[in-house]
Amino acid sequence: MKIVSWNINGIRATRVGLKETLDSLDADIICLQETKVTRDLLDEPSAIVEGYNSYFSFSRGRSGYSGVATFCKSSTTPWAAEEGLSGMLCNHTGSIGCYGNTEEFLEEELQSLDQEGRAVLTQHRIRNCEGKEETLTVINVYCPRADPEKPERKTYKLRFYRLLQTRAEAILQKGGHVIILGDVNTSHRPLDHCDPTDLETFEENPGRQWLNQFLGDPVPSQKGDSETGTPPSGGSGRFYDSFRYFHPTQRNAFTCWCSASGARQTNYGTRIDYILGNSELVEREFLDSIIMPEVEGSDHCPVKAVMKCRPIAANKCPPLCTKYLPEFAGRQQKLLQFLMKKENTSGNATEESSELLGSQSSAEGAEISTVRKRGSDKLNGTSRKKNKMGTNIGQGSLLSFFKPDGQKLTVAPEHNPSDVSICKKEDTMPKEYKTAPSAVKYNQPQAAFWKSLLKGPPPPPNCKGHGEPCVLRTVKKAGPNCGRQFYVCARPEGHSTNPQARCNFFLWLTKKAGGED
């Protein structure tokens, strides 16, 4: 059984079709984060993919924000599925349950933590390596980011972590196995960061402190390993970081890079995407857990786990499945349906009647057909207005708007139609002279005029580190320098010890008197 997690950074922005993208990942369960699609914007190609059944969680406050989706192959159809961690979004049968003790949360807080579309759960049945049937719950999460300028988002992130832990441990307590995977938005150890800050304060980050207590240490030690970035023992949690279980000392294993600075080219990133499994599952069933940096299309790369167990598919998708949504289940009529001609090949009057059910009457259908024909005629140019003499008045060409009165445009047959010259009607100049040269004659003064009027930007300075032309950037962060422009080295961001990375050259763009640079 194979499972993949990927922050896709927009499900509708894939370079190829979604099915081709999913197939290329070669997995039974594919969990996507940051889909950036709300229910009103979800289209059928994204919701219904041949060979898969899908389960979405949408942001209910902001459009084009957050969102997660889990795609399961038909051979891995879940037995239950649920949106959110709190249970407050569950209004159907086929839910998973096991919410744990949430008394520490206010009702409004629980609602808020599930309003951004950050979690969807699917519950599967598996046959383990010993041939026994067990339950596996997959929790697909897109954890919040702590914005340094918004203290309330830091609190929101930590409360989301707390609710996630409560739910996962409650499901585990009931029996079966649990996998938590997705964008956790925290790099756990210095080994998981390209350029960690002061190591003494690195562990003070609240997100890392939560991971320290949530995750168990497969190989407990009394002393931290400064070489590998392994923290001192104390991880008594019931979950393992599956990647570090198999690759405890691997360096430069990152899953996220800054696209704006080109940091992926120098592998200057962080590892914030995880596949976490309960310890018994990882030790007994996992074969490997890997990172897939070769897969592009997002500022994140996928992560993948391979297990010994095999899925046992349900006979029917649970109610949360996207195909049951009214807009995709056929209960909601679409405008396109009213404009499509339907054929009855069986000759059965009952079938013909059922096809027309919910559509417009035949008279209305005929009217629509007429409108469509008129629109088609207009597009094909077959329907034109006529003047009083009965001749067609075609659509004027763009060139006709640039003809001075008393002049006409002529094109030499041996030249490209774009080589146009202007001459007077009574002009008897031979055709061979009415060619491109004439166009050049008219274009040269215009080009000189526009060049004198629109001066280009001055050449950028060269950076000190490489002697190469810099790039111009603009400050977008709110503050006194917002909107100011500056020059920096054009190379991708990277570690200070990497000679191929960006040097530290920086220069503010200054304005001379008169507004010129």
Short mmCIF file of C-alpha atoms in Angstrom, two decimals:
data_model
loop_
_atom_site.label_atom_id
_atom_site.label_comp_id
_atom_site.label_asym_id
_atom_site.label_seq_id
_atom_site.Cartn_x
_atom_site.Cartn_y
_atom_site.Cartn_z
CA MET A 1 0.00 0.00 0.00
CA LYS A 2 1.38 3.42 -1.01
CA ILE A 3 0.36 6.80 0.38
CA VAL A 4 1.43 10.27 -0.76
CA SER A 5 1.07 13.77 0.70
CA TRP A 6 1.64 16.94 -1.33
CA ASN A 7 0.98 20.62 -0.79
CA ILE A 8 -0.08 21.26 -4.36
CA ASN A 9 -0.43 25.07 -4.04
CA GLY A 10 -3.65 25.22 -6.10
CA ILE A 11 -5.45 22.17 -7.45
CA ARG A 12 -6.58 24.04 -10.57
CA ALA A 13 -3.05 25.22 -11.37
CA THR A 14 -1.52 21.85 -12.22
CA ARG A 15 0.69 21.88 -15.30
CA VAL A 16 -1.07 18.82 -16.70
CA GLY A 17 -4.49 17.30 -16.08
CA LEU A 18 -5.31 16.26 -12.53
CA LYS A 19 -5.69 12.58 -13.44
CA GLU A 20 -2.27 12.58 -15.07
CA THR A 21 -0.84 14.26 -11.98
CA LEU A 22 -2.42 11.73 -9.62
CA ASP A 23 -1.38 8.77 -11.76
CA SER A 24 2.21 10.00 -11.88
CA LEU A 25 2.41 9.90 -8.08
CA ASP A 26 1.75 6.13 -8.14
CA ALA A 27 -0.12 5.80 -4.85
CA ASP A 28 -3.31 4.27 -3.48
CA ILE A 29 -4.13 7.29 -1.29
CA ILE A 30 -3.10 10.81 -2.32
CA CYS A 31 -3.58 13.65 0.16
CA LEU A 32 -3.37 17.19 -1.19
CA GLN A 33 -3.09 20.40 0.80
CA GLU A 34 -3.63 24.05 -0.08
CA THR A 35 -6.07 23.23 -2.87
CA LYS A 36 -7.16 26.89 -2.85
CA VAL A 37 -10.66 26.04 -4.00
CA THR A 38 -13.98 26.68 -2.29
CA ARG A 39 -17.06 24.61 -3.04
CA ASP A 40 -18.56 27.23 -5.35
CA LEU A 41 -15.38 27.19 -7.45
CA LEU A 42 -14.88 23.42 -7.52
CA ASP A 43 -15.23 22.19 -11.09
CA GLU A 44 -16.04 18.69 -12.24
CA PRO A 45 -12.56 17.84 -13.63
CA SER A 46 -11.12 18.52 -10.16
CA ALA A 47 -13.89 16.78 -8.24
CA ILE A 48 -14.55 13.67 -10.33
CA VAL A 49 -11.41 11.87 -11.52
CA GLU A 50 -11.69 8.51 -13.23
CA GLY A 51 -10.36 5.68 -11.09
CA TYR A 52 -10.46 7.71 -7.86
CA ASN A 53 -13.01 8.83 -5.27
CA SER A 54 -12.37 12.19 -3.61
CA TYR A 55 -13.09 13.89 -0.28
CA PHE A 56 -12.74 17.68 0.10
CA SER A 57 -12.68 20.15 2.95
CA PHE A 58 -13.24 23.77 1.94
CA SER A 59 -12.50 27.10 3.57
CA ARG A 60 -15.77 28.69 4.63
CA GLY A 61 -14.45 32.20 5.16
CA ARG A 62 -12.06 33.10 2.35
CA SER A 63 -12.17 32.20 -1.32
CA GLY A 64 -9.07 30.70 -2.95
CA TYR A 65 -7.56 29.93 0.45
CA SER A 66 -6.40 26.78 2.27
CA GLY A 67 -8.39 23.57 1.63
CA VAL A 68 -7.43 19.89 1.58
CA ALA A 69 -8.50 16.92 -0.54
CA THR A 70 -7.92 13.17 -0.35
CA PHE A 71 -8.08 11.03 -3.49
CA CYS A 72 -8.40 7.27 -3.04
CA LYS A 73 -8.08 4.73 -5.79
CA SER A 74 -11.15 2.58 -6.32
CA SER A 75 -9.19 -0.34 -4.87
CA THR A 76 -8.72 1.68 -1.65
CA THR A 77 -12.22 3.13 -1.23
CA PRO A 78 -12.64 4.14 2.44
CA TRP A 79 -15.36 2.75 4.70
CA ALA A 80 -15.93 6.11 6.39
CA ALA A 81 -14.93 9.74 5.84
CA GLU A 82 -15.34 13.00 7.72
CA GLU A 83 -14.49 16.67 7.34
CA GLY A 84 -12.81 18.57 10.17
CA LEU A 85 -11.32 17.56 13.52
CA SER A 86 -14.02 18.69 15.95
CA GLY A 87 -17.00 16.69 14.64
CA MET A 88 -19.06 19.86 14.33
CA LEU A 89 -19.08 19.63 10.52
CA CYS A 90 -20.33 16.06 10.50
CA ASN A 91 -24.01 16.00 9.55
CA HIS A 92 -24.26 12.62 7.85
CA THR A 93 -23.94 8.94 8.51
CA GLY A 94 -20.66 7.20 7.71
CA SER A 95 -18.59 9.41 10.00
CA ILE A 96 -15.56 8.20 11.95
CA GLY A 97 -16.30 9.52 15.45
CA CYS A 98 -13.84 9.34 18.38
CA TYR A 99 -13.44 13.04 19.18
CA GLY A 100 -11.77 12.71 22.56
CA ASN A 101 -12.14 15.10 25.46
CA THR A 102 -12.64 18.58 24.02
CA GLU A 103 -13.81 20.28 27.21
CA GLU A 104 -10.79 22.60 27.11
CA PHE A 105 -12.15 24.14 23.89
CA LEU A 106 -15.03 26.58 23.66
CA GLU A 107 -17.70 25.75 21.10
CA GLU A 108 -16.85 28.90 19.13
CA GLU A 109 -13.20 27.88 19.12
CA LEU A 110 -13.98 24.42 17.76
CA GLN A 111 -16.06 25.97 15.00
CA SER A 112 -13.25 28.39 14.16
CA LEU A 113 -10.61 25.65 13.97
CA ASP A 114 -12.68 23.82 11.34
CA GLN A 115 -13.73 26.86 9.31
CA GLU A 116 -10.59 27.09 7.16
CA GLY A 117 -10.84 23.66 5.52
CA ARG A 118 -7.68 22.22 7.05
CA ALA A 119 -8.54 18.58 7.75
CA VAL A 120 -10.29 15.63 6.14
CA LEU A 121 -10.29 12.07 7.51
CA THR A 122 -10.73 8.77 5.69
CA GLN A 123 -10.99 5.40 7.42
CA HIS A 124 -9.78 2.28 5.64
CA ARG A 125 -9.55 -1.42 6.26
CA ILE A 126 -6.24 -3.13 5.65
CA ARG A 127 -4.86 -6.64 5.73
CA ASN A 128 -1.60 -6.50 7.65
CA CYS A 129 1.57 -8.46 7.02
CA GLU A 130 0.25 -11.25 9.25
CA GLY A 131 -2.96 -11.54 7.23
CA LYS A 132 -5.18 -9.97 9.90
CA GLU A 133 -7.76 -7.32 9.10
CA GLU A 134 -7.29 -3.95 10.85
CA THR A 135 -8.53 -0.38 10.68
CA LEU A 136 -6.39 2.52 9.43
CA THR A 137 -7.51 6.15 9.75
CA VAL A 138 -5.73 8.70 7.55
CA ILE A 139 -5.84 12.32 8.76
CA ASN A 140 -4.96 14.75 5.96
CA VAL A 141 -4.04 18.14 7.45
CA TYR A 142 -2.85 21.57 6.34
CA CYS A 143 -1.70 23.11 9.62
CA PRO A 144 -1.85 26.91 10.01
CA ARG A 145 1.16 29.14 9.59
CA ALA A 146 2.14 31.41 12.47
CA ASP A 147 2.34 34.91 11.00
CA PRO A 148 4.91 36.90 13.05
CA GLU A 149 2.87 40.07 12.55
CA LYS A 150 -0.38 38.48 13.75
CA PRO A 151 -0.02 37.05 17.27
CA GLU A 152 -3.53 35.60 17.13
CA ARG A 153 -2.43 33.27 14.31
CA LYS A 154 0.28 31.82 16.52
CA THR A 155 -2.38 30.95 19.10
CA TYR A 156 -4.64 29.57 16.37
CA LYS A 157 -1.84 27.30 15.13
CA LEU A 158 -1.08 25.89 18.59
CA ARG A 159 -4.76 25.26 19.30
CA PHE A 160 -5.08 23.47 15.97
CA TYR A 161 -2.13 21.26 16.98
CA ARG A 162 -3.80 20.53 20.28
CA LEU A 163 -7.12 19.56 18.67
CA LEU A 164 -5.29 17.40 16.12
CA GLN A 165 -3.50 15.53 18.89
CA THR A 166 -6.73 15.07 20.87
CA ARG A 167 -8.52 13.58 17.88
CA ALA A 168 -5.66 11.34 16.73
CA GLU A 169 -5.04 9.88 20.16
CA ALA A 170 -8.77 9.28 20.69
CA ILE A 171 -9.00 7.30 17.44
CA LEU A 172 -5.88 5.37 18.37
CA GLN A 173 -7.27 4.61 21.81
CA LYS A 174 -10.31 2.92 20.26
CA GLY A 175 -8.11 0.52 18.31
CA GLY A 176 -6.62 0.32 14.87
CA HIS A 177 -3.93 2.56 13.42
CA VAL A 178 -3.60 6.27 12.58
CA ILE A 179 -1.54 8.15 10.02
CA ILE A 180 -1.30 11.95 10.17
CA LEU A 181 0.17 13.45 7.04
CA GLY A 182 0.37 16.80 5.34
CA ASP A 183 1.91 20.24 5.65
CA VAL A 184 2.59 20.64 9.39
CA ASN A 185 4.26 24.06 8.85
CA THR A 186 7.04 23.45 11.38
CA SER A 187 10.54 22.09 10.81
CA HIS A 188 11.18 19.76 13.72
CA ARG A 189 14.95 19.66 14.16
CA PRO A 190 17.96 21.71 12.99
CA LEU A 191 18.61 18.87 10.56
CA ASP A 192 15.29 19.75 8.90
CA HIS A 193 16.21 23.39 8.26
CA CYS A 194 18.64 24.80 5.68
CA ASP A 195 19.89 27.58 7.93
CA PRO A 196 18.67 27.23 11.53
CA THR A 197 18.98 30.17 13.85
CA ASP A 198 20.82 30.02 17.15
CA LEU A 199 20.65 26.36 18.16
CA GLU A 200 20.12 27.31 21.80
CA THR A 201 16.86 29.04 20.94
CA PHE A 202 15.85 26.80 18.05
CA GLU A 203 14.02 24.38 20.32
CA GLU A 204 12.12 27.20 22.04
CA ASN A 205 9.77 27.51 19.08
CA PRO A 206 6.30 26.47 20.36
CA GLY A 207 5.61 24.39 17.28
CA ARG A 208 8.80 22.40 17.82
CA GLN A 209 7.97 21.95 21.46
CA TRP A 210 4.62 20.48 20.47
CA LEU A 211 6.30 18.08 18.01
CA ASN A 212 8.82 17.05 20.69
CA GLN A 213 6.10 15.87 23.06
CA PHE A 214 3.80 14.48 20.33
CA LEU A 215 6.42 12.33 18.61
CA GLY A 216 8.23 9.40 20.12
CA ASP A 217 11.94 8.74 19.69
CA PRO A 218 12.52 5.37 17.99
CA VAL A 219 16.04 5.24 19.43
CA PRO A 220 15.95 6.97 22.84
CA SER A 221 19.15 8.66 23.93
CA GLN A 222 20.13 10.59 27.00
CA LYS A 223 22.25 13.08 25.05
CA GLY A 224 21.31 15.03 22.00
CA ASP A 225 23.39 14.49 18.87
CA SER A 226 24.70 17.87 17.78
CA GLU A 227 25.99 16.31 14.55
CA THR A 228 22.59 15.18 13.34
CA GLY A 229 20.41 17.70 15.11
CA THR A 230 18.67 15.01 17.16
CA PRO A 231 17.21 16.54 20.34
CA PRO A 232 17.67 14.94 23.73
CA SER A 233 15.31 12.11 24.55
CA GLY A 234 11.97 13.00 25.93
CA GLY A 235 9.83 12.12 22.96
CA SER A 236 7.30 9.92 24.71
CA GLY A 237 4.57 10.39 22.12
CA ARG A 238 2.81 7.54 20.39
CA PHE A 239 3.66 8.66 16.85
CA TYR A 240 6.83 8.44 14.77
CA ASP A 241 8.15 10.72 12.06
CA SER A 242 8.35 7.98 9.43
CA PHE A 243 11.02 9.71 7.33
CA ARG A 244 13.40 10.08 10.26
CA TYR A 245 12.62 6.52 11.32
CA PHE A 246 14.22 5.27 8.10
CA HIS A 247 16.63 8.15 7.44
CA PRO A 248 17.64 9.52 10.87
CA THR A 249 20.78 11.39 9.74
CA GLN A 250 20.03 12.36 6.13
CA ARG A 251 20.92 15.96 5.46
CA ASN A 252 19.51 18.43 2.94
CA ALA A 253 16.23 16.51 2.86
CA PHE A 254 13.79 19.37 2.37
CA THR A 255 10.21 19.57 1.11
CA CYS A 256 9.55 23.32 0.80
CA TRP A 257 11.44 26.17 -0.83
CA CYS A 258 10.80 29.86 -1.46
CA SER A 259 9.72 30.21 -5.09
CA ALA A 260 10.29 33.98 -5.26
CA SER A 261 14.00 33.67 -4.46
CA GLY A 262 14.62 30.56 -6.56
CA ALA A 263 15.77 28.71 -3.46
CA ARG A 264 14.89 25.31 -4.90
CA GLN A 265 17.81 25.58 -7.32
CA THR A 266 20.24 25.62 -4.39
CA ASN A 267 18.12 23.35 -2.15
CA TYR A 268 17.82 26.11 0.43
CA GLY A 269 14.63 24.92 2.11
CA THR A 270 12.94 23.26 5.06
CA ARG A 271 11.24 19.93 5.79
CA ILE A 272 7.73 20.76 6.96
CA ASP A 273 5.75 18.01 5.19
CA TYR A 274 5.43 14.78 7.16
CA ILE A 275 3.94 11.31 7.22
CA LEU A 276 3.46 10.50 10.91
CA GLY A 277 2.26 7.07 11.97
CA ASN A 278 1.56 5.44 15.30
CA SER A 279 4.68 3.63 16.47
CA GLU A 280 3.33 0.08 16.09
CA LEU A 281 2.24 0.73 12.51
CA VAL A 282 5.57 2.27 11.48
CA GLU A 283 7.65 -0.46 13.10
CA ARG A 284 5.59 -3.35 11.75
CA GLU A 285 4.11 -2.27 8.42
CA PHE A 286 6.22 0.55 6.95
CA LEU A 287 8.82 -0.39 4.35
CA ASP A 288 10.15 3.09 3.60
CA SER A 289 9.32 6.78 3.74
CA ILE A 290 10.83 9.08 1.13
CA ILE A 291 10.90 12.64 -0.20
CA MET A 292 10.24 13.29 -3.91
CA PRO A 293 12.10 16.54 -4.78
CA GLU A 294 12.12 15.63 -8.47
CA VAL A 295 8.37 16.31 -8.68
CA GLU A 296 7.80 19.97 -9.52
CA GLY A 297 4.69 22.11 -9.90
CA SER A 298 4.53 23.64 -6.42
CA ASP A 299 6.76 25.30 -3.83
CA HIS A 300 6.51 21.95 -1.98
CA CYS A 301 7.41 18.47 -3.16
CA PRO A 302 5.48 15.27 -2.36
CA VAL A 303 6.40 12.83 0.40
CA LYS A 304 5.61 9.13 0.14
CA ALA A 305 5.36 6.06 2.36
CA VAL A 306 5.30 2.43 1.27
CA MET A 307 3.73 -0.21 3.55
CA LYS A 308 3.47 -4.00 3.59
CA CYS A 309 -0.26 -4.02 4.27
CA ARG A 310 -2.87 -4.23 1.50
CA PRO A 311 -6.11 -2.24 1.32
CA ILE A 312 -9.58 -3.77 1.52
CA ALA A 313 -11.93 -1.57 -0.51
CA ALA A 314 -15.45 -0.71 0.62
CA ASN A 315 -18.28 -1.61 -1.74
CA LYS A 316 -19.66 1.92 -1.67
CA CYS A 317 -18.14 5.34 -1.11
CA PRO A 318 -19.07 7.06 2.19
CA PRO A 319 -21.51 10.04 2.04
CA LEU A 320 -18.74 12.67 2.15
CA CYS A 321 -17.52 11.56 -1.28
CA THR A 322 -17.52 14.47 -3.73
CA LYS A 323 -19.52 12.59 -6.33
CA TYR A 324 -22.57 12.76 -4.05
CA LEU A 325 -22.60 16.58 -4.01
CA PRO A 326 -25.79 17.79 -5.77
CA GLU A 327 -23.82 19.69 -8.38
CA PHE A 328 -22.04 16.49 -9.44
CA ALA A 329 -24.68 13.85 -8.65
CA GLY A 330 -27.09 14.93 -11.42
CA ARG A 331 -29.78 16.31 -9.09
CA GLN A 332 -28.84 19.89 -9.95
CA GLN A 333 -29.39 20.87 -13.59
CA LYS A 334 -26.66 22.79 -15.37
CA LEU A 335 -27.23 25.39 -18.09
CA LEU A 336 -25.26 23.30 -20.58
CA GLN A 337 -27.83 20.54 -20.29
CA PHE A 338 -30.54 22.82 -21.68
CA LEU A 339 -28.46 23.62 -24.76
CA MET A 340 -27.46 20.06 -25.67
CA LYS A 341 -29.41 17.97 -28.17
CA LYS A 342 -30.43 14.63 -26.66
CA GLU A 343 -30.97 11.55 -28.76
CA ASN A 344 -33.18 8.56 -27.92
CA THR A 345 -31.55 5.52 -29.46
CA SER A 346 -33.72 2.93 -27.73
CA GLY A 347 -37.02 4.10 -29.18
CA ASN A 348 -38.58 3.89 -25.74
CA ALA A 349 -41.03 6.73 -25.13
CA THR A 350 -40.55 6.44 -21.38
CA GLU A 351 -36.80 6.99 -21.68
CA GLU A 352 -37.37 9.95 -23.97
CA SER A 353 -39.75 11.49 -21.46
CA SER A 354 -37.32 10.98 -18.61
CA GLU A 355 -34.56 12.69 -20.57
CA LEU A 356 -36.74 15.73 -21.03
CA LEU A 357 -37.78 15.81 -17.37
CA GLY A 358 -36.67 19.02 -15.75
CA SER A 359 -35.78 20.65 -19.07
CA GLN A 360 -37.63 23.33 -20.89
CA SER A 361 -40.65 22.71 -23.12
CA SER A 362 -40.23 21.87 -26.79
CA ALA A 363 -41.26 25.39 -27.81
CA GLU A 364 -38.64 26.87 -25.50
CA GLY A 365 -36.14 24.36 -26.84
CA ALA A 366 -36.89 25.45 -30.40
CA GLU A 367 -36.41 29.06 -29.39
CA ILE A 368 -33.06 28.26 -27.83
CA SER A 369 -32.07 26.36 -30.97
CA THR A 370 -32.93 29.40 -33.07
CA VAL A 371 -30.89 31.68 -30.82
CA ARG A 372 -27.96 29.31 -31.00
CA LYS A 373 -28.20 29.22 -34.82
CA ARG A 374 -28.23 32.99 -35.00
CA GLY A 375 -25.25 33.20 -32.69
CA SER A 376 -23.44 30.59 -34.79
CA ASP A 377 -24.22 32.49 -38.00
CA LYS A 378 -22.78 35.64 -36.50
CA LEU A 379 -19.61 33.84 -35.45
CA ASN A 380 -19.23 32.28 -38.91
CA GLY A 381 -19.85 35.58 -40.65
CA THR A 382 -22.87 34.26 -42.60
CA SER A 383 -25.27 36.82 -41.24
CA ARG A 384 -24.34 40.37 -42.22
CA LYS A 385 -26.12 43.67 -42.18
CA LYS A 386 -27.08 45.13 -45.56
CA ASN A 387 -27.24 48.74 -46.69
CA LYS A 388 -30.01 50.30 -48.72
CA MET A 389 -28.46 49.04 -51.98
CA GLY A 390 -28.67 45.46 -50.73
CA THR A 391 -24.93 44.91 -50.49
CA ASN A 392 -23.30 43.36 -47.45
CA ILE A 393 -21.62 45.59 -44.93
CA GLY A 394 -18.77 43.54 -43.53
CA GLN A 395 -16.82 44.26 -40.40
CA GLY A 396 -14.20 46.91 -41.03
CA SER A 397 -10.57 45.89 -40.86
CA LEU A 398 -8.24 47.42 -38.31
CA LEU A 399 -6.13 48.99 -41.05
CA SER A 400 -9.12 50.98 -42.32
CA PHE A 401 -9.06 53.10 -39.19
CA PHE A 402 -5.56 54.32 -40.02
CA LYS A 403 -6.27 55.46 -43.62
CA PRO A 404 -6.21 59.25 -44.09
CA ASP A 405 -8.98 60.70 -46.23
CA GLY A 406 -8.29 60.46 -49.96
CA GLN A 407 -5.72 57.69 -49.54
CA LYS A 408 -5.81 53.98 -49.93
CA LEU A 409 -3.70 51.07 -48.74
CA THR A 410 -1.98 48.94 -51.32
CA VAL A 411 -0.03 45.74 -50.88
CA ALA A 412 2.41 44.39 -53.41
CA PRO A 413 1.42 40.80 -54.26
CA GLU A 414 4.99 39.56 -53.98
CA HIS A 415 5.30 40.92 -50.44
CA ASN A 416 3.80 40.02 -47.12
CA PRO A 417 0.42 41.68 -46.46
CA SER A 418 1.96 43.40 -43.48
CA ASP A 419 4.26 45.38 -45.82
CA VAL A 420 1.78 48.17 -46.49
CA SER A 421 2.35 51.56 -48.10
CA ILE A 422 0.10 54.60 -48.36
CA CYS A 423 -0.36 56.56 -51.58
CA LYS A 424 -2.91 58.94 -53.10
CA LYS A 425 -5.74 57.61 -55.23
CA GLU A 426 -4.47 59.33 -58.36
CA ASP A 427 -0.95 58.13 -57.75
CA THR A 428 0.39 56.20 -60.75
CA MET A 429 3.52 54.92 -59.03
CA PRO A 430 4.35 51.38 -60.23
CA LYS A 431 3.30 48.56 -57.92
CA GLU A 432 6.84 47.34 -57.34
CA TYR A 433 7.61 50.58 -55.48
CA LYS A 434 4.57 50.32 -53.21
CA THR A 435 6.26 47.86 -50.88
CA ALA A 436 7.94 47.50 -47.53
CA PRO A 437 10.43 50.21 -48.07
CA SER A 438 7.49 52.55 -47.91
CA ALA A 439 6.44 51.06 -44.58
CA VAL A 440 9.97 51.55 -43.27
CA LYS A 441 9.84 55.15 -44.44
CA TYR A 442 6.75 55.79 -42.33
CA ASN A 443 7.91 53.67 -39.33
CA GLN A 444 11.37 55.18 -38.84
CA PRO A 445 10.21 58.63 -37.64
CA GLN A 446 7.62 57.03 -35.36
CA ALA A 447 10.17 54.72 -33.77
CA ALA A 448 12.55 57.60 -33.14
CA PHE A 449 9.73 59.65 -31.61
CA TRP A 450 8.63 56.92 -29.19
CA LYS A 451 12.22 56.16 -28.18
CA SER A 452 12.77 59.80 -27.33
CA LEU A 453 9.52 59.94 -25.37
CA LEU A 454 9.71 56.60 -23.51
CA LYS A 455 13.16 56.16 -22.11
CA GLY A 456 13.88 52.71 -20.78
CA PRO A 457 15.11 52.03 -17.26
CA PRO A 458 18.79 52.56 -16.56
CA PRO A 459 21.00 49.48 -16.64
CA PRO A 460 21.15 47.70 -13.27
CA PRO A 461 24.34 47.76 -11.23
CA ASN A 462 26.53 44.68 -10.95
CA CYS A 463 26.63 42.76 -7.69
CA LYS A 464 29.92 42.80 -5.78
CA GLY A 465 30.08 39.04 -5.25
CA HIS A 466 29.83 37.87 -8.87
CA GLY A 467 30.06 41.03 -10.98
CA GLU A 468 26.75 40.17 -12.63
CA PRO A 469 23.73 42.44 -13.36
CA CYS A 470 21.36 42.68 -10.40
CA VAL A 471 17.58 42.36 -10.37
CA LEU A 472 15.15 45.01 -9.20
CA ARG A 473 12.77 44.09 -6.38
CA THR A 474 9.95 45.93 -4.60
CA VAL A 475 9.22 45.92 -0.86
CA LYS A 476 5.72 44.49 -0.35
CA LYS A 477 5.78 44.13 3.41
CA ALA A 478 3.74 46.75 5.24
CA GLY A 479 5.90 49.40 6.87
CA PRO A 480 7.80 52.62 6.14
CA ASN A 481 9.64 51.05 3.16
CA CYS A 482 6.60 49.49 1.53
CA GLY A 483 6.69 50.22 -2.20
CA ARG A 484 10.39 51.11 -2.30
CA GLN A 485 12.57 49.36 -4.85
CA PHE A 486 16.03 47.88 -4.43
CA TYR A 487 18.67 45.90 -6.29
CA VAL A 488 19.93 42.48 -5.20
CA CYS A 489 22.05 39.73 -6.71
CA ALA A 490 20.13 37.88 -9.42
CA ARG A 491 21.26 34.41 -8.34
CA PRO A 492 18.96 32.10 -6.34
CA GLU A 493 18.90 32.27 -2.57
CA GLY A 494 21.18 29.82 -0.79
CA HIS A 495 23.48 29.23 2.15
CA SER A 496 26.22 31.80 2.69
CA THR A 497 28.85 29.08 2.16
CA ASN A 498 27.51 28.23 -1.32
CA PRO A 499 29.45 30.23 -3.97
CA GLN A 500 26.70 29.54 -6.53
CA ALA A 501 24.07 31.20 -4.34
CA ARG A 502 23.05 34.84 -4.06
CA CYS A 503 25.65 37.17 -2.57
CA ASN A 504 24.71 39.78 0.03
CA PHE A 505 24.72 42.76 -2.34
CA PHE A 506 21.91 45.25 -1.64
CA LEU A 507 21.27 48.73 -3.00
CA TRP A 508 18.23 50.98 -2.64
CA LEU A 509 16.96 52.52 -5.88
CA THR A 510 17.30 56.28 -5.51
CA LYS A 511 15.49 59.00 -7.45
CA LYS A 512 17.39 61.92 -8.94
CA ALA A 513 16.06 65.43 -9.17
CA GLY A 514 13.32 65.69 -11.74
CA GLY A 515 12.06 62.22 -10.96
CA GLU A 516 14.65 60.39 -13.08
CA ASP A 517 16.61 57.41 -11.74
#
